[in-house]
């Protein structure tokens, strides 16, 4: 039996999720929580297999609750179930330790399948969350592919230096700076210095 806790600040949603999940013969909802703080406490009390966690909740939000649950109970698998599909929240939730990220528009049967999947060690992801993760992986690969000199050039461009100033700072020719930038643009898939600077601020740390 898969033991589940549902955390959502809307009573109707909590009730609906409980009724839905308990139509499955292999799933038991052992508790429901109205906020993140309550979710953390209930996890400590019941030690469920899976937590379905909303993000926007009072007292303690879903991100912080997930972080605390995963830190204190690493065997408990948290799946985010939310209406928010923006990149920042997806990455923040997964970085906090969530094993999956689902949007509330999914079909009821798909939610039951997702609970079973995460209990089996899989990572159920809404397609939007999957794309965000793929984009981040590609960005990390691009960072790894940059040479040390290309990183130096890109860092100085991010500081607002013109090619001539970059060349002077690094003791190389302006033509070499342009060649490095051309390679950088191709690797990180941008077309100009502004886009490159924005990319560097996000990925070069």
mmCIF file of C-alpha atoms in Angstrom:
data_model
loop_
_atom_site.group_PDB
_atom_site.id
_atom_site.type_symbol
_atom_site.label_atom_id
_atom_site.label_comp_id
_atom_site.label_asym_id
_atom_site.label_seq_id
_atom_site.Cartn_x
_atom_site.Cartn_y
_atom_site.Cartn_z
ATOM 1 C CA UNK A 1 0.000 0.000 0.000
ATOM 2 C CA UNK A 2 1.330 3.457 -0.972
ATOM 3 C CA UNK A 3 0.818 5.829 1.958
ATOM 4 C CA UNK A 4 0.231 9.436 0.875
ATOM 5 C CA UNK A 5 -0.078 12.847 2.514
ATOM 6 C CA UNK A 6 -1.820 15.625 0.568
ATOM 7 C CA UNK A 7 -0.804 19.236 1.288
ATOM 8 C CA UNK A 8 -2.926 22.018 -0.212
ATOM 9 C CA UNK A 9 -4.391 25.166 1.307
ATOM 10 C CA UNK A 10 -7.758 24.772 -0.456
ATOM 11 C CA UNK A 11 -10.162 22.471 1.390
ATOM 12 C CA UNK A 12 -12.027 21.526 -1.782
ATOM 13 C CA UNK A 13 -8.790 20.478 -3.470
ATOM 14 C CA UNK A 14 -7.657 18.458 -0.448
ATOM 15 C CA UNK A 15 -10.998 16.682 -0.277
ATOM 16 C CA UNK A 16 -11.064 16.034 -4.011
ATOM 17 C CA UNK A 17 -7.514 14.672 -4.107
ATOM 18 C CA UNK A 18 -8.213 12.388 -1.162
ATOM 19 C CA UNK A 19 -11.335 10.989 -2.807
ATOM 20 C CA UNK A 20 -9.542 10.519 -6.121
ATOM 21 C CA UNK A 21 -6.460 8.808 -4.722
ATOM 22 C CA UNK A 22 -8.474 6.459 -2.549
ATOM 23 C CA UNK A 23 -10.275 5.090 -5.600
ATOM 24 C CA UNK A 24 -6.992 3.281 -6.255
ATOM 25 C CA UNK A 25 -6.807 -0.013 -4.332
ATOM 26 C CA UNK A 26 -3.072 0.380 -3.660
ATOM 27 C CA UNK A 27 -3.118 3.985 -2.339
ATOM 28 C CA UNK A 28 -4.071 5.216 1.126
ATOM 29 C CA UNK A 29 -4.226 8.909 2.085
ATOM 30 C CA UNK A 30 -3.011 8.875 5.696
ATOM 31 C CA UNK A 31 -3.365 12.628 6.324
ATOM 32 C CA UNK A 32 -4.035 16.006 4.696
ATOM 33 C CA UNK A 33 -2.373 19.344 5.466
ATOM 34 C CA UNK A 34 -3.607 22.903 4.936
ATOM 35 C CA UNK A 35 -0.153 24.506 4.918
ATOM 36 C CA UNK A 36 3.514 23.630 4.652
ATOM 37 C CA UNK A 37 4.159 23.700 8.397
ATOM 38 C CA UNK A 38 1.388 21.200 8.999
ATOM 39 C CA UNK A 39 2.714 19.033 6.163
ATOM 40 C CA UNK A 40 6.162 18.862 7.777
ATOM 41 C CA UNK A 41 4.640 17.896 11.129
ATOM 42 C CA UNK A 42 2.369 15.247 9.613
ATOM 43 C CA UNK A 43 5.252 13.684 7.684
ATOM 44 C CA UNK A 44 7.139 13.305 10.968
ATOM 45 C CA UNK A 45 4.075 11.684 12.533
ATOM 46 C CA UNK A 46 3.016 9.338 9.714
ATOM 47 C CA UNK A 47 6.215 8.778 7.659
ATOM 48 C CA UNK A 48 4.337 8.402 4.351
ATOM 49 C CA UNK A 49 5.782 7.077 1.131
ATOM 50 C CA UNK A 50 4.681 10.067 -0.963
ATOM 51 C CA UNK A 51 3.684 13.679 -0.295
ATOM 52 C CA UNK A 52 1.638 15.622 -2.854
ATOM 53 C CA UNK A 53 2.718 19.203 -2.180
ATOM 54 C CA UNK A 54 1.162 22.457 -3.349
ATOM 55 C CA UNK A 55 3.516 25.449 -3.684
ATOM 56 C CA UNK A 56 1.537 28.544 -2.660
ATOM 57 C CA UNK A 57 0.494 27.869 0.924
ATOM 58 C CA UNK A 58 0.367 29.971 4.096
ATOM 59 C CA UNK A 59 2.703 29.733 7.110
ATOM 60 C CA UNK A 60 5.340 27.708 5.218
ATOM 61 C CA UNK A 61 5.288 27.468 1.436
ATOM 62 C CA UNK A 62 5.694 24.250 -0.507
ATOM 63 C CA UNK A 63 9.331 24.870 -1.425
ATOM 64 C CA UNK A 64 10.495 25.293 2.171
ATOM 65 C CA UNK A 65 8.288 22.433 3.356
ATOM 66 C CA UNK A 66 9.767 20.176 0.688
ATOM 67 C CA UNK A 67 13.298 21.150 1.683
ATOM 68 C CA UNK A 68 12.620 20.358 5.337
ATOM 69 C CA UNK A 69 10.847 17.075 4.612
ATOM 70 C CA UNK A 70 13.589 15.810 2.296
ATOM 71 C CA UNK A 71 16.285 16.880 4.753
ATOM 72 C CA UNK A 72 14.650 15.184 7.729
ATOM 73 C CA UNK A 73 13.129 12.182 5.940
ATOM 74 C CA UNK A 74 15.112 11.372 2.775
ATOM 75 C CA UNK A 75 13.027 8.258 2.067
ATOM 76 C CA UNK A 76 9.829 10.313 1.728
ATOM 77 C CA UNK A 77 9.213 11.256 -1.894
ATOM 78 C CA UNK A 78 7.715 14.712 -2.469
ATOM 79 C CA UNK A 79 5.832 15.462 -5.682
ATOM 80 C CA UNK A 80 4.836 19.053 -6.392
ATOM 81 C CA UNK A 81 1.249 19.450 -7.592
ATOM 82 C CA UNK A 82 0.603 23.064 -8.498
ATOM 83 C CA UNK A 83 -0.874 25.494 -11.004
ATOM 84 C CA UNK A 84 2.477 27.290 -11.397
ATOM 85 C CA UNK A 85 4.539 26.238 -14.394
ATOM 86 C CA UNK A 86 7.186 28.973 -14.549
ATOM 87 C CA UNK A 87 10.851 28.057 -14.819
ATOM 88 C CA UNK A 88 11.937 29.657 -11.537
ATOM 89 C CA UNK A 89 9.456 27.700 -9.407
ATOM 90 C CA UNK A 90 10.161 24.434 -11.214
ATOM 91 C CA UNK A 91 13.904 24.703 -10.651
ATOM 92 C CA UNK A 92 13.498 25.884 -7.066
ATOM 93 C CA UNK A 93 11.221 22.964 -6.231
ATOM 94 C CA UNK A 94 13.452 20.353 -7.822
ATOM 95 C CA UNK A 95 16.534 21.870 -6.205
ATOM 96 C CA UNK A 96 14.711 21.626 -2.860
ATOM 97 C CA UNK A 97 14.502 17.865 -3.371
ATOM 98 C CA UNK A 98 11.119 17.250 -5.011
ATOM 99 C CA UNK A 99 11.077 13.986 -6.966
ATOM 100 C CA UNK A 100 8.415 15.174 -9.403
ATOM 101 C CA UNK A 101 6.628 18.278 -10.646
ATOM 102 C CA UNK A 102 3.045 18.118 -11.926
ATOM 103 C CA UNK A 103 0.518 20.748 -12.963
ATOM 104 C CA UNK A 104 -3.063 20.562 -11.732
ATOM 105 C CA UNK A 105 -4.553 20.319 -15.192
ATOM 106 C CA UNK A 106 -3.431 16.696 -15.547
ATOM 107 C CA UNK A 107 -6.000 13.930 -15.878
ATOM 108 C CA UNK A 108 -7.082 12.087 -12.709
ATOM 109 C CA UNK A 109 -5.717 8.740 -13.897
ATOM 110 C CA UNK A 110 -2.402 10.421 -14.702
ATOM 111 C CA UNK A 111 -2.112 11.651 -11.122
ATOM 112 C CA UNK A 112 -2.678 8.157 -9.742
ATOM 113 C CA UNK A 113 -0.084 6.810 -12.184
ATOM 114 C CA UNK A 114 2.334 9.536 -11.066
ATOM 115 C CA UNK A 115 1.971 8.555 -7.395
ATOM 116 C CA UNK A 116 2.706 4.951 -8.317
ATOM 117 C CA UNK A 117 5.626 6.014 -10.468
ATOM 118 C CA UNK A 118 7.332 8.126 -7.808
ATOM 119 C CA UNK A 119 6.813 5.365 -5.241
ATOM 120 C CA UNK A 120 8.609 3.040 -7.664
ATOM 121 C CA UNK A 121 11.573 5.404 -7.833
ATOM 122 C CA UNK A 122 10.675 7.285 -11.003
ATOM 123 C CA UNK A 123 10.453 11.066 -11.430
ATOM 124 C CA UNK A 124 7.087 12.128 -12.886
ATOM 125 C CA UNK A 125 7.388 15.490 -14.614
ATOM 126 C CA UNK A 126 4.953 17.686 -16.474
ATOM 127 C CA UNK A 127 6.316 18.216 -20.021
ATOM 128 C CA UNK A 128 6.987 21.877 -19.178
ATOM 129 C CA UNK A 129 9.122 20.870 -16.204
ATOM 130 C CA UNK A 130 10.927 18.359 -18.370
ATOM 131 C CA UNK A 131 11.813 21.063 -20.891
ATOM 132 C CA UNK A 132 13.110 23.327 -18.124
ATOM 133 C CA UNK A 133 15.380 20.554 -16.855
ATOM 134 C CA UNK A 134 16.584 19.777 -20.364
ATOM 135 C CA UNK A 135 17.371 23.433 -21.011
ATOM 136 C CA UNK A 136 19.342 23.626 -17.770
ATOM 137 C CA UNK A 137 21.295 20.498 -18.653
ATOM 138 C CA UNK A 138 22.125 21.932 -22.060
ATOM 139 C CA UNK A 139 23.261 25.172 -20.456
ATOM 140 C CA UNK A 140 25.512 23.262 -18.059
ATOM 141 C CA UNK A 141 26.986 21.347 -20.977
ATOM 142 C CA UNK A 142 27.644 24.621 -22.792
ATOM 143 C CA UNK A 143 29.427 26.013 -19.737
ATOM 144 C CA UNK A 144 31.617 22.914 -19.594
ATOM 145 C CA UNK A 145 32.421 23.246 -23.302
ATOM 146 C CA UNK A 146 33.736 26.814 -22.955
ATOM 147 C CA UNK A 147 37.487 27.160 -22.708
ATOM 148 C CA UNK A 148 39.055 29.159 -19.892
ATOM 149 C CA UNK A 149 39.873 32.008 -22.288
ATOM 150 C CA UNK A 150 36.322 32.025 -23.676
ATOM 151 C CA UNK A 151 34.991 32.273 -20.120
ATOM 152 C CA UNK A 152 37.313 35.198 -19.441
ATOM 153 C CA UNK A 153 36.189 37.013 -22.592
ATOM 154 C CA UNK A 154 32.522 36.369 -21.846
ATOM 155 C CA UNK A 155 32.907 37.534 -18.236
ATOM 156 C CA UNK A 156 34.435 40.833 -19.373
ATOM 157 C CA UNK A 157 31.688 41.305 -21.959
ATOM 158 C CA UNK A 158 29.187 40.816 -19.141
ATOM 159 C CA UNK A 159 30.903 43.659 -17.286
ATOM 160 C CA UNK A 160 30.145 45.927 -20.257
ATOM 161 C CA UNK A 161 33.612 46.080 -21.819
ATOM 162 C CA UNK A 162 33.939 46.619 -25.580
ATOM 163 C CA UNK A 163 36.043 44.226 -27.657
ATOM 164 C CA UNK A 164 38.992 46.650 -27.662
ATOM 165 C CA UNK A 165 38.867 46.935 -23.876
ATOM 166 C CA UNK A 166 38.603 43.156 -23.487
ATOM 167 C CA UNK A 167 41.634 42.749 -25.745
ATOM 168 C CA UNK A 168 43.642 45.243 -23.715
ATOM 169 C CA UNK A 169 42.634 43.654 -20.407
ATOM 170 C CA UNK A 170 43.616 40.152 -21.541
ATOM 171 C CA UNK A 171 46.659 41.134 -23.579
ATOM 172 C CA UNK A 172 45.334 39.686 -26.827
ATOM 173 C CA UNK A 173 44.314 41.174 -30.171
ATOM 174 C CA UNK A 174 40.836 42.510 -30.874
ATOM 175 C CA UNK A 175 40.573 39.995 -33.701
ATOM 176 C CA UNK A 176 41.194 37.173 -31.218
ATOM 177 C CA UNK A 177 38.474 38.559 -28.958
ATOM 178 C CA UNK A 178 36.044 38.523 -31.877
ATOM 179 C CA UNK A 179 37.040 34.936 -32.708
ATOM 180 C CA UNK A 180 36.423 33.839 -29.113
ATOM 181 C CA UNK A 181 33.041 35.561 -29.084
ATOM 182 C CA UNK A 182 32.044 33.892 -32.331
ATOM 183 C CA UNK A 183 32.825 30.506 -30.769
ATOM 184 C CA UNK A 184 30.941 31.441 -27.598
ATOM 185 C CA UNK A 185 27.857 32.557 -29.537
ATOM 186 C CA UNK A 186 27.783 29.239 -31.381
ATOM 187 C CA UNK A 187 28.180 27.158 -28.238
ATOM 188 C CA UNK A 188 25.560 28.911 -26.132
ATOM 189 C CA UNK A 189 23.231 29.484 -29.085
ATOM 190 C CA UNK A 190 22.901 33.289 -28.982
ATOM 191 C CA UNK A 191 23.403 35.891 -31.707
ATOM 192 C CA UNK A 192 24.734 39.006 -29.986
ATOM 193 C CA UNK A 193 26.599 40.421 -26.990
ATOM 194 C CA UNK A 194 23.452 41.357 -25.060
ATOM 195 C CA UNK A 195 22.069 37.826 -25.212
ATOM 196 C CA UNK A 196 25.498 36.447 -24.313
ATOM 197 C CA UNK A 197 25.736 38.724 -21.285
ATOM 198 C CA UNK A 198 22.277 37.669 -20.065
ATOM 199 C CA UNK A 199 23.208 33.995 -20.520
ATOM 200 C CA UNK A 200 26.496 34.478 -18.673
ATOM 201 C CA UNK A 201 24.823 36.145 -15.699
ATOM 202 C CA UNK A 202 22.522 33.148 -15.375
ATOM 203 C CA UNK A 203 25.062 30.376 -15.938
ATOM 204 C CA UNK A 204 28.617 31.548 -15.200
ATOM 205 C CA UNK A 205 29.026 31.519 -11.431
#
